[in-house]
XYZ file of C-alpha atoms in Angstrom:
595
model
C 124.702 186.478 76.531
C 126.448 184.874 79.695
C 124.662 183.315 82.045
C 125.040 185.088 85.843
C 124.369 183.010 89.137
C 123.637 185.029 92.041
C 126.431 186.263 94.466
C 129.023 185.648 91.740
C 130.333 188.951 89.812
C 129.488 188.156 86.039
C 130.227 189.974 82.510
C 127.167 191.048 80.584
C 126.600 192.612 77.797
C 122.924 193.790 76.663
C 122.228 192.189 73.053
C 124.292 191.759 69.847
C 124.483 194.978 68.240
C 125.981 196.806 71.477
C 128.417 194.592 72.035
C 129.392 194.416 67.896
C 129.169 198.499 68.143
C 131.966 198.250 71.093
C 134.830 196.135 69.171
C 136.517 196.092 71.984
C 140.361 195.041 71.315
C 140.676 191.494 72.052
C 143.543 190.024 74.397
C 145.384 186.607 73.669
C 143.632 183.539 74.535
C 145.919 182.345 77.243
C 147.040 184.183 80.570
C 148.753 183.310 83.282
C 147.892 183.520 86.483
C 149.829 186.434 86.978
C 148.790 187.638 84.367
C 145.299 188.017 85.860
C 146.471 189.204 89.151
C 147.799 192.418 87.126
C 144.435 192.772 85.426
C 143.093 192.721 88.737
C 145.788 195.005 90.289
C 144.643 197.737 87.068
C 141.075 197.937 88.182
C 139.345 196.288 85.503
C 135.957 196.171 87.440
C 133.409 193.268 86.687
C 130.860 195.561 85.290
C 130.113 195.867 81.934
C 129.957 199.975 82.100
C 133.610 199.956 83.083
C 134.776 197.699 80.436
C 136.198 200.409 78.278
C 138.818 200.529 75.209
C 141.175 202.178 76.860
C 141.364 200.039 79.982
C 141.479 196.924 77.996
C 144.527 198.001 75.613
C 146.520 198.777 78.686
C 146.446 196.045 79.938
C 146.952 193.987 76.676
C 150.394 196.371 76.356
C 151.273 195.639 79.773
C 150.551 191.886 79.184
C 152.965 192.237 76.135
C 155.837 193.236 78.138
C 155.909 191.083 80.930
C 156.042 187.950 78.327
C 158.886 189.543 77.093
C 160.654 190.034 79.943
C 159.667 186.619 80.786
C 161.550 185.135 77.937
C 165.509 184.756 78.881
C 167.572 187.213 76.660
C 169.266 184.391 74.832
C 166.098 182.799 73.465
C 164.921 186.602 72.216
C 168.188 187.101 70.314
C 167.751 183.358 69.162
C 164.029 184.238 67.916
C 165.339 187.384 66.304
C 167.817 185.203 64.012
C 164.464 183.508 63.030
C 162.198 186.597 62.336
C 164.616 188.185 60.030
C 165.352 184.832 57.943
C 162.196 183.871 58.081
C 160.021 186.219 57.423
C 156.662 187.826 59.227
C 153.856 185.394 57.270
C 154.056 182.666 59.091
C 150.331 181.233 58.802
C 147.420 181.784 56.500
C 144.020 182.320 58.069
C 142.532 179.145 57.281
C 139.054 177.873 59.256
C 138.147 174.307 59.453
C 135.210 174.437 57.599
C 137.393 175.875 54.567
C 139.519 173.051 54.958
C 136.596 170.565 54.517
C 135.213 172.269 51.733
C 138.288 173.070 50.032
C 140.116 171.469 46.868
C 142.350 168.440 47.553
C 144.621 169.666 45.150
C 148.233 169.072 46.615
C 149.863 172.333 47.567
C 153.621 170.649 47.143
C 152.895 170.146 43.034
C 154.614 170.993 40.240
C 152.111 173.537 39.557
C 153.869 175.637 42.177
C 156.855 175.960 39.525
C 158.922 173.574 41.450
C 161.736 172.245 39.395
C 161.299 168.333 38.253
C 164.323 167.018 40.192
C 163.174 168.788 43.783
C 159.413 167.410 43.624
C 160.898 163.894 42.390
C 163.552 163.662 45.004
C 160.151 164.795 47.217
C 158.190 162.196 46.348
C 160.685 160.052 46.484
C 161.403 160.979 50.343
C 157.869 160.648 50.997
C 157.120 156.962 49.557
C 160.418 155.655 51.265
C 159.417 156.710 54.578
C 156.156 155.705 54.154
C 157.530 152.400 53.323
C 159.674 152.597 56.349
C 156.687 153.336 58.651
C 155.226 149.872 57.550
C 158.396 148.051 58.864
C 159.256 149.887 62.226
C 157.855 148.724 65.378
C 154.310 150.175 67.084
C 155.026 153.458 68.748
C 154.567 153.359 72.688
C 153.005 155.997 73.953
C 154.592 158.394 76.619
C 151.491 157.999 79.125
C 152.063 153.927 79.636
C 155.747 155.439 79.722
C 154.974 157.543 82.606
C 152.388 154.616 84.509
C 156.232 152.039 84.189
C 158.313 155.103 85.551
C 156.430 155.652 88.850
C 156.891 151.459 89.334
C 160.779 152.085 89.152
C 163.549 151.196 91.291
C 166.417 153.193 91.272
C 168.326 150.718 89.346
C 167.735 147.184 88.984
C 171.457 145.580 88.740
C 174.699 145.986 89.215
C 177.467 144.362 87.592
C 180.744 144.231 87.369
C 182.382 142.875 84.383
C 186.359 141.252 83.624
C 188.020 140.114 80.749
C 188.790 136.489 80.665
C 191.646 134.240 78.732
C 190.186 132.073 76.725
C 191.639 128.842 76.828
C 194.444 128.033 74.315
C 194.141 131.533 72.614
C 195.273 134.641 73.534
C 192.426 136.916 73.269
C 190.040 137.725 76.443
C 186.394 137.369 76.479
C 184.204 139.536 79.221
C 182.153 137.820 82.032
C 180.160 139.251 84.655
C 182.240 138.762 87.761
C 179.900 140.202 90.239
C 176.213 141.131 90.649
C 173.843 142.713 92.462
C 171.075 141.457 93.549
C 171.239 137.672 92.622
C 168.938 136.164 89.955
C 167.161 133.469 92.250
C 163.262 132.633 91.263
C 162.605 131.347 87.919
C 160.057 133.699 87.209
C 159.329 135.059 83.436
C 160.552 139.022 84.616
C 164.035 136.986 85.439
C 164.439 134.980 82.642
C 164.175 138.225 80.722
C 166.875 140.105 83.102
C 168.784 136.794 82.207
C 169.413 137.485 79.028
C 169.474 141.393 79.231
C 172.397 140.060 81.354
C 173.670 138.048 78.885
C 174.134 140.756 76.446
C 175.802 143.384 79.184
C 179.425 142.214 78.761
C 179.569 142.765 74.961
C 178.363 146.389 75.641
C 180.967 147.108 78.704
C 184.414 145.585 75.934
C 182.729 146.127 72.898
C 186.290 145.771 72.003
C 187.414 142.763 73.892
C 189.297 141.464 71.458
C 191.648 144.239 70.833
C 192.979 143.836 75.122
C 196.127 143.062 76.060
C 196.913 143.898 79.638
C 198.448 147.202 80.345
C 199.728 148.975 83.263
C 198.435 152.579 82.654
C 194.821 153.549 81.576
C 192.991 156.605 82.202
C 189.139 155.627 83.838
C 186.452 155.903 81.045
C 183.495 156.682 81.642
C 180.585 156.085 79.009
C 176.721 154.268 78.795
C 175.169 152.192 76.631
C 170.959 151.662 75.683
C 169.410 148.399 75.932
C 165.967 148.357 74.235
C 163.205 145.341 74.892
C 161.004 143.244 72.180
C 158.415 145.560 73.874
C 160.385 149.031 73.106
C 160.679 149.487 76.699
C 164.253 150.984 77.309
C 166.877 150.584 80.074
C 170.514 152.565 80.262
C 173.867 151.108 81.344
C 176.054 153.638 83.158
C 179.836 152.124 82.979
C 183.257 153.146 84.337
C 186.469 151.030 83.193
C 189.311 151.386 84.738
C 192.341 149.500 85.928
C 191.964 147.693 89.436
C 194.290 148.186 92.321
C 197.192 146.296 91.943
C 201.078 146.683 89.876
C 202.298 145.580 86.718
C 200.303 145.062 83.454
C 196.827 143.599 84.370
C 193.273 143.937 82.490
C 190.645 146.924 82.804
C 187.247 146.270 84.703
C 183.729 147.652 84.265
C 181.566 148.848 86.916
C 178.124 149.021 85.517
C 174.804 149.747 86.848
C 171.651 149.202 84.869
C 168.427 151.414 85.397
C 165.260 152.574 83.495
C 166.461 156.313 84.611
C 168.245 158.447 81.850
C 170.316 160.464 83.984
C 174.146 160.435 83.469
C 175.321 162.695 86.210
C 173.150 160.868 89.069
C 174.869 157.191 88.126
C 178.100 159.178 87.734
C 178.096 160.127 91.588
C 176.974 156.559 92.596
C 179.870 154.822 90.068
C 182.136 156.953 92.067
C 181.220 155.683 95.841
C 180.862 152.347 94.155
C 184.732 152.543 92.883
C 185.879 154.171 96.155
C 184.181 151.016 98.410
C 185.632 148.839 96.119
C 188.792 149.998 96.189
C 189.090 148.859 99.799
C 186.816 145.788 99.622
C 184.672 144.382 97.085
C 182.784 143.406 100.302
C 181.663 146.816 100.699
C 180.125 147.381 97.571
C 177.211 145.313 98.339
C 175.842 146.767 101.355
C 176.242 150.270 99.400
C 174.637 149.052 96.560
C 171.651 147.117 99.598
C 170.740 150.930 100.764
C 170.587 152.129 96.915
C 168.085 149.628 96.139
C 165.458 149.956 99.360
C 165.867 154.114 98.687
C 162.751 155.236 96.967
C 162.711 156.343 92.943
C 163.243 160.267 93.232
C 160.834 162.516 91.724
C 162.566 165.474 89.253
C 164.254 167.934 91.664
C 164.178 165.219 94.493
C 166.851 164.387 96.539
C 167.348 161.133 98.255
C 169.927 160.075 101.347
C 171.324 156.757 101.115
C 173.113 155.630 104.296
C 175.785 153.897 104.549
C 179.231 152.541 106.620
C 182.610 153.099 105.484
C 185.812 151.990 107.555
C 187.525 154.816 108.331
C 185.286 157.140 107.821
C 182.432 156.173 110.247
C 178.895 156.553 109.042
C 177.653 158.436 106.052
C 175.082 160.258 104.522
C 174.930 160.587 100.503
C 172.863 162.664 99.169
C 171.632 161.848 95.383
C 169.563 164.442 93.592
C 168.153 163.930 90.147
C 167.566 166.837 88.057
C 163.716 168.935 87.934
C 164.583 168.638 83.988
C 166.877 165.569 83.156
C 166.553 166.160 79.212
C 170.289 167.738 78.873
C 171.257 166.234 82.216
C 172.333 163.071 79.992
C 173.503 165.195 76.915
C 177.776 166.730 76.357
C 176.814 169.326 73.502
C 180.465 170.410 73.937
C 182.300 167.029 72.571
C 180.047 166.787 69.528
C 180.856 170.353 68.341
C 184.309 169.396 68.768
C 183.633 166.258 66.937
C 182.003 167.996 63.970
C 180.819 171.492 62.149
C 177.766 173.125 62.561
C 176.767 172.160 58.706
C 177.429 168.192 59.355
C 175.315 168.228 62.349
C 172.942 169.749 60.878
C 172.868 167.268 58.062
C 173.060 164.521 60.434
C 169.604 166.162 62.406
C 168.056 166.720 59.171
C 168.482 162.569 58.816
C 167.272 161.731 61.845
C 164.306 164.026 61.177
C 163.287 162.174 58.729
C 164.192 158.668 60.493
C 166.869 157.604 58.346
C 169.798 154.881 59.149
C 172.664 156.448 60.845
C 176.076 155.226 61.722
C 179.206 156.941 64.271
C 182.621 156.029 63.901
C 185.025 157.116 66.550
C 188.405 155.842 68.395
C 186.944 155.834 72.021
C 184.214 154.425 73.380
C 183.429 158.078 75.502
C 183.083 159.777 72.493
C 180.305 157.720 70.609
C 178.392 157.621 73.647
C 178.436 161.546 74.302
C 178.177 162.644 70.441
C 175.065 159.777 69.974
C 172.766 161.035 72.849
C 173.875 164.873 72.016
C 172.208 163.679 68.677
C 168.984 162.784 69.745
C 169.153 165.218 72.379
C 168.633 167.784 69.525
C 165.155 165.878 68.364
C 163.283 167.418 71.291
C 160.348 167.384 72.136
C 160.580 164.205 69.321
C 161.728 160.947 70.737
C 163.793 158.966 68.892
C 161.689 155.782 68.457
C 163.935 153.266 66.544
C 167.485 150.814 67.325
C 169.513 153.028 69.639
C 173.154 151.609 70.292
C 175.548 154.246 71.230
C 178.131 151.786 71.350
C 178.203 148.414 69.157
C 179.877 145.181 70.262
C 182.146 144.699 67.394
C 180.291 140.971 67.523
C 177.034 142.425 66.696
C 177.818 144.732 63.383
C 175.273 142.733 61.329
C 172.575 144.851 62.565
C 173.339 147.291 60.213
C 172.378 145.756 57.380
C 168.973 145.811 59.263
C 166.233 148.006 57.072
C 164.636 149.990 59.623
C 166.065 153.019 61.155
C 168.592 152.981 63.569
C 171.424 155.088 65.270
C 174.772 153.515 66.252
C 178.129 153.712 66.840
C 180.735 152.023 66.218
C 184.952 151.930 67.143
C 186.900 152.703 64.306
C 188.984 149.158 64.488
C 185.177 147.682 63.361
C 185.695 150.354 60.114
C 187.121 147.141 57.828
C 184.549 144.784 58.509
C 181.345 147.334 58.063
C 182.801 148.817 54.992
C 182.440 145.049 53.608
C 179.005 144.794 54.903
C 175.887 144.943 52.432
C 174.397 148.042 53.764
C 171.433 149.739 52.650
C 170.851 153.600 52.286
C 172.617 154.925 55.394
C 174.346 158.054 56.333
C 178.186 156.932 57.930
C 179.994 159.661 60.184
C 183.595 159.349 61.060
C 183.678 161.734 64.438
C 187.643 161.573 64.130
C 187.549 163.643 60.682
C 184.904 165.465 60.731
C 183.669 163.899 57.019
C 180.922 161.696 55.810
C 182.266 158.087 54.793
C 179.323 157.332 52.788
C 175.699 159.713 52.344
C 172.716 159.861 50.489
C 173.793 163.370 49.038
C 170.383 165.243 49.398
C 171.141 166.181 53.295
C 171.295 169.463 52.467
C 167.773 169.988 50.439
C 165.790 168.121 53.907
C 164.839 171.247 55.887
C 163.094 174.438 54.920
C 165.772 176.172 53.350
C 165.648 179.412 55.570
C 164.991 177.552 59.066
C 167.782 176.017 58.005
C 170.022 178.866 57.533
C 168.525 180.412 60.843
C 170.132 177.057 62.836
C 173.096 177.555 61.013
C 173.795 181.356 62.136
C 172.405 180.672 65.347
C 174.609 177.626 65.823
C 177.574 179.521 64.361
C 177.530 182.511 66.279
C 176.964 180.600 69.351
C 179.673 181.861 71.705
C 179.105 185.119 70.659
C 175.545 184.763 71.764
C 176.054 183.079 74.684
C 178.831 185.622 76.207
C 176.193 188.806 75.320
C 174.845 190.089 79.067
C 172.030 188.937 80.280
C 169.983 191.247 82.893
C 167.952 188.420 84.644
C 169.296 185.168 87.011
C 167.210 183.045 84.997
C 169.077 183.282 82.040
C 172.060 181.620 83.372
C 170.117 178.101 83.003
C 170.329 179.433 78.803
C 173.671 180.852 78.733
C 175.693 177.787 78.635
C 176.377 175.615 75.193
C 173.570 173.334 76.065
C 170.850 175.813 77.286
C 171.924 177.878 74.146
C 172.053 174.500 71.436
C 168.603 173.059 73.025
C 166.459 176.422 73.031
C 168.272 176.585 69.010
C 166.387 173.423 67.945
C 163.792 174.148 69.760
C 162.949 177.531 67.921
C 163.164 174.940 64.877
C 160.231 173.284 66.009
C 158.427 175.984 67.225
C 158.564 177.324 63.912
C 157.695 174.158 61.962
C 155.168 172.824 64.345
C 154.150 175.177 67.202
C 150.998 175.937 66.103
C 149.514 171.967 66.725
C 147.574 172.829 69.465
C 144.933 174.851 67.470
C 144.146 171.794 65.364
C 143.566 169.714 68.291
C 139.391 168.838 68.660
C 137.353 167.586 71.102
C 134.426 165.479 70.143
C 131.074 165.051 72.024
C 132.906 162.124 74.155
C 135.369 164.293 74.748
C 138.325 162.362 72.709
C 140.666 164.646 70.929
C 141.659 164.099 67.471
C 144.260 166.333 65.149
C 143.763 167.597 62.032
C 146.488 166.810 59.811
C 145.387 168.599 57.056
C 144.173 171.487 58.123
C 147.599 171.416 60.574
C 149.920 171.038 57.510
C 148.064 173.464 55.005
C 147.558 175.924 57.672
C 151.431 176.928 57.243
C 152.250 180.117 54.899
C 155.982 178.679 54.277
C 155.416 175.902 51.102
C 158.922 174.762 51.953
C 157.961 174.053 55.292
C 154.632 172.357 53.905
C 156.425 170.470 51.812
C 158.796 169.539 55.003
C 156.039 168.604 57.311
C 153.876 166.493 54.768
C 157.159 164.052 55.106
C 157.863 164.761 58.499
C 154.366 164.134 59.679
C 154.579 160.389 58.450
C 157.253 159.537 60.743
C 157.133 157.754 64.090
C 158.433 160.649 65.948
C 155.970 162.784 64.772
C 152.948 160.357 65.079
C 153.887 159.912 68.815
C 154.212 163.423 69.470
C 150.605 163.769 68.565
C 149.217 160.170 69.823
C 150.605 161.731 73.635
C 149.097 164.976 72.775
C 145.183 163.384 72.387
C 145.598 160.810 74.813
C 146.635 163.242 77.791
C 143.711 164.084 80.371
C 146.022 166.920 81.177
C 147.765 169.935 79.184
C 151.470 168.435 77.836
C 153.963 170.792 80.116
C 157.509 171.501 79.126
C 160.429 173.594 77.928
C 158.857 172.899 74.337
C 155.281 173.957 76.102
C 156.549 177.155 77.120
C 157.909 178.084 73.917
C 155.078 177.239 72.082
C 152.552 179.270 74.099
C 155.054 182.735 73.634
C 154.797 181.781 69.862
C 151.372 181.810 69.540
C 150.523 184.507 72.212
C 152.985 186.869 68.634
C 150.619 185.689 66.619
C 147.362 187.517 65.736
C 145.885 184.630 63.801
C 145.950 182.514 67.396
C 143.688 185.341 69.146
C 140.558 184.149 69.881
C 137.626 185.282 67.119
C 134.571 187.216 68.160
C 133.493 189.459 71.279
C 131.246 186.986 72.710
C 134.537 184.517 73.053
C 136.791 187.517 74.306
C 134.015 188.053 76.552
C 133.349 184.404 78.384
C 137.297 183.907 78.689
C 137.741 186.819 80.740
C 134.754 186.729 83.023
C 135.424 183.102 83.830
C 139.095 184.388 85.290
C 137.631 187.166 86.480
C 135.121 184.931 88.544
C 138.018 182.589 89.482
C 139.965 185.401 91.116
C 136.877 186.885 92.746
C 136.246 183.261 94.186
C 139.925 183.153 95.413
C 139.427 186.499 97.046
């Protein structure tokens, strides 16, 4: 029985065998506010004598289709693609205490009538990233992410980078030229920007030796990723271009370095920058001076920067940065023009599994676009290893380094890493469209018919995306990147959307996950067998170390998803009358109290 305070409108029920004799139809375990409002709005009264059958299964159906109208058309035809390759099983009813007590024999053996050669090449993937766990740096969790964020600047410097003759030779080497603000106190924090400054110019000519001066060049605009001993991360936004002047003369990078991933934002500012400049470098800095002292915008905040511009009198900028700056960053468009559906999924089915990974392209635009649409595809997974969108020529040997990494690299650099003693690593040529050298299992990573559902999905994309849609809030999904995110994400939903039910709580209150239970808990054996390598890889052990650490429920595009998967399925309502029974009168109470 639940306990009732006075003044406060409680649900009782008399003893056991009433309320087992009711079997009242239970409702899913997690409502929205909303939701509760239209409870309310029904009538549902707090007495027990009114709690009938008939009242409760009305509002359960009416429950039903609001999430469904709540879900954008696109993602419901997406799901659909799902359901029918999939399948309806998707988990096995499986307590904890079965778990514990059950056998330990492994569910991916050969006694399942796999063939040899799949459980060996299994096995196989297993040990090696196992092996490759050992190697790879600590992950750092997203909540001591979050604590450095809020201590952000905008950016922290500015630079703007030449090429310069060497003497006696004709070939150019790049030099910062100008920066903002100045390097002055010796302190440890600017030693280290020292030598993050050091490394800038290689990143803005990563093909300096390949310039000769020219008197036509279209702007270019493309970023780079710098990461720290410590993992932390910082992104270099950079526009080349010619500056003012006639005749042949070299290119010049603006380039602004921040902790902020968000493309569009330091696209805007690149562009003031280049407009000042282009009537005095003199007014770049007093630009650059209001940047600085404006304060770090939240998501969907908008800043105004001041400023002075001869000519024009005084100005107001306004800067917004994105309420969700995942895609913000992210050009799905270029890398499907780059490659076929099948390659990139072969290429996500790599990083998956944290494998070395290598783009070749002509321009320096395209590796950074098709490198961050990659890992733009991992979500909610971070990409936790060597991230170089763009390789100086000058620092190839780091692919012959044995963790993971993604990189790219400019075709003219083809010669020297073809010589290079690589290990195991999957090398893309973005001008083709082929593989120069793979592992040849790509195809045999992912569950077989999740894979086939991204492929359709991903195939019939503009076709999907041009269907009508009956709601304003589907025209955030009906674009190529809304459409190629909530794709992947229905991937993950499927593979790991259930986590949250294997998530305990221990008398202090710590959360730990049960792996075991998580992994075993699936109905798929291909997707068992998927997850039991998955699960050992930094991506994956992150996901879950942010998920027990958080005081607070994880929130999301990812979040939302998951919760409209589990509310479909009937294994994720909660068990027993007495359950059923204490979640609704504590939301009753709450609205009563808000009343």
């Amino acid at each position: 029985q639940l306990p009732s305070k006075a003044g406060s409108h409680s649900l009782r029920v008399g003893n056991w065998s009433e309320r087992k004799s009711h079997r009242l139809p239970r409702l899913p375990k997690r409502h929205s506010h909303d939701d509760m409002l239209l409870l309310a709005h029904l009538g549902i009264p707090s007495s027990p004598s009114s709690l009938n059958e008939d009242s409760l299964s009305t509002a359960s159906e009416l429950l039903s289709t609001r999430r469904a109208r709540r879900i954008p058309k696109l993602v419901q035809r997406i799901n659909s693609i799902y359901s029918a390759k999939r399948g309806k099983k998707r988990l096995k009813k499986l307590s904890m205490s079965n778990i514990e007590t059950a056998s330990l024999r492994d569910e991916n053996s050969e006694s399942e009538s796999d063939s040899d050669d799949r459980f060996k090449a299994h096995t196989q993937r297993l040990v090696h990233i196992q092996s490759m766990l050992k190697r790879a740096p600590s992950y750092r969790t997203l909540e001591l992410e979050l604590i450095e964020w809020q201590e952000r600047e905008l950016f922290e410097y500015f630079v703007v980078v030449s090429l310069k003759k060497k003497p006696s030779k004709n070939t150019y080497l790049p030099e910062v030229t100008y920066q903002f603000p100045k390097l002055e106190r010796p302190t440890k924090q600017m030693r280290e920007a020292e030598e993050r400054l050091k490394a800038i110019p290689q990143f803005c000519f990563p093909d300096a030796k390949d310039w000769l001066p020219v008197a036509d060049y279209n702007s270019e605009t493309f970023s780079f990723m710098l990461t720290g001993e410590d993992g932390s991360r910082r992104f270099g936004y950079c526009r080349r271009l010619l500056p003012n002047g006639k005749g042949p003369r070299l290119p010049e990078v603006y380039c602004v370095i921040s902790r902020l991933g968000c493309f569009d934002l330091f696209s805007k500012i690149l562009d003031e920058v280049e407009r000042r400049r282009g009537i005095s470098a003199a007014l770049v800095y007093p630009f650059m001076r209001s940047l600085m002292e404006s304060p770090f915008p939240a998501p969907g905040k908008t800043i105004k920067v001041k400023t002075f511009l001869p000519g024009a009198g005084n100005e107001v900028i306004e800067l917004r940065r994105p309420m969700d700056s995942r895609l913000e960053h992210v050009d799905f468009e270029c890398l499907f023009k780059c490659l076929s559906v099948r390659q990139i999924i072969r290429i996500f089915a790599s990083l998956l599994l944290e494998r070395r990974v290598i783009f070749v392209a002509d321009k320096l635009s395209t590796l950074s676009s098709c490198s961050h649409a990659v890992v733009a595809l991992l979500y909610p997974f971070s990409w936790q290893h060597t991230f170089i969108p763009v390789l100086p020529s000058s620092m190839i040997d780091i692919v012959c380094c044995p963790t993971p990494f993604l990189v790219g690299l400019l075709s003219s650099s083809l010669p020297k890493l073809k010589d290079l003693p690589v290990e195991e690593a999957l090398m893309v040529n973005l001008g083709s469209d082929r593989f120069i050298r793979q592992m040849d299992d790509e195809d045999t990573l992912l569950p077989r018919k999740l894979q086939a559902a991204l492929e359709q999905a991903l195939e019939r994309k503009n076709e999907l995306i041009n269907q009508d849609s009956d709601s304003d809030s589907d025209d955030e999904c009906n674009t190529l990147n809304g459409l190629v995110s909530e794709v992947f994400i229905r991937f993950f939903v499927e593979t790991v959307g259930h986590y949250s039910l294997f998530l305990t709580q221990n008398e202090k209150g710590e959360r730990a996950f049960q792996r075991e239970a998580f992994r075993k808990s699936v109905a798929s054996k291909s997707i068992r067998r998927f997850l039991e390598v998955f699960m050992e890889s930094q991506m994956f052990a992150g996901f879950i170390q942010d998920r027990e650490l958080r005081k607070c429920r994880a929130k999301g595009l990812f979040e939302q998803r998951v919760e409209q998967y589990l509310e479909e399925l009937p294994d994720t309502e909660q068990s027993g009358v007495n359950k059923f029974l204490r979640g609704l009168g504590n939301k009753m109470k709450f609205l009563h109290k808000k009343n």
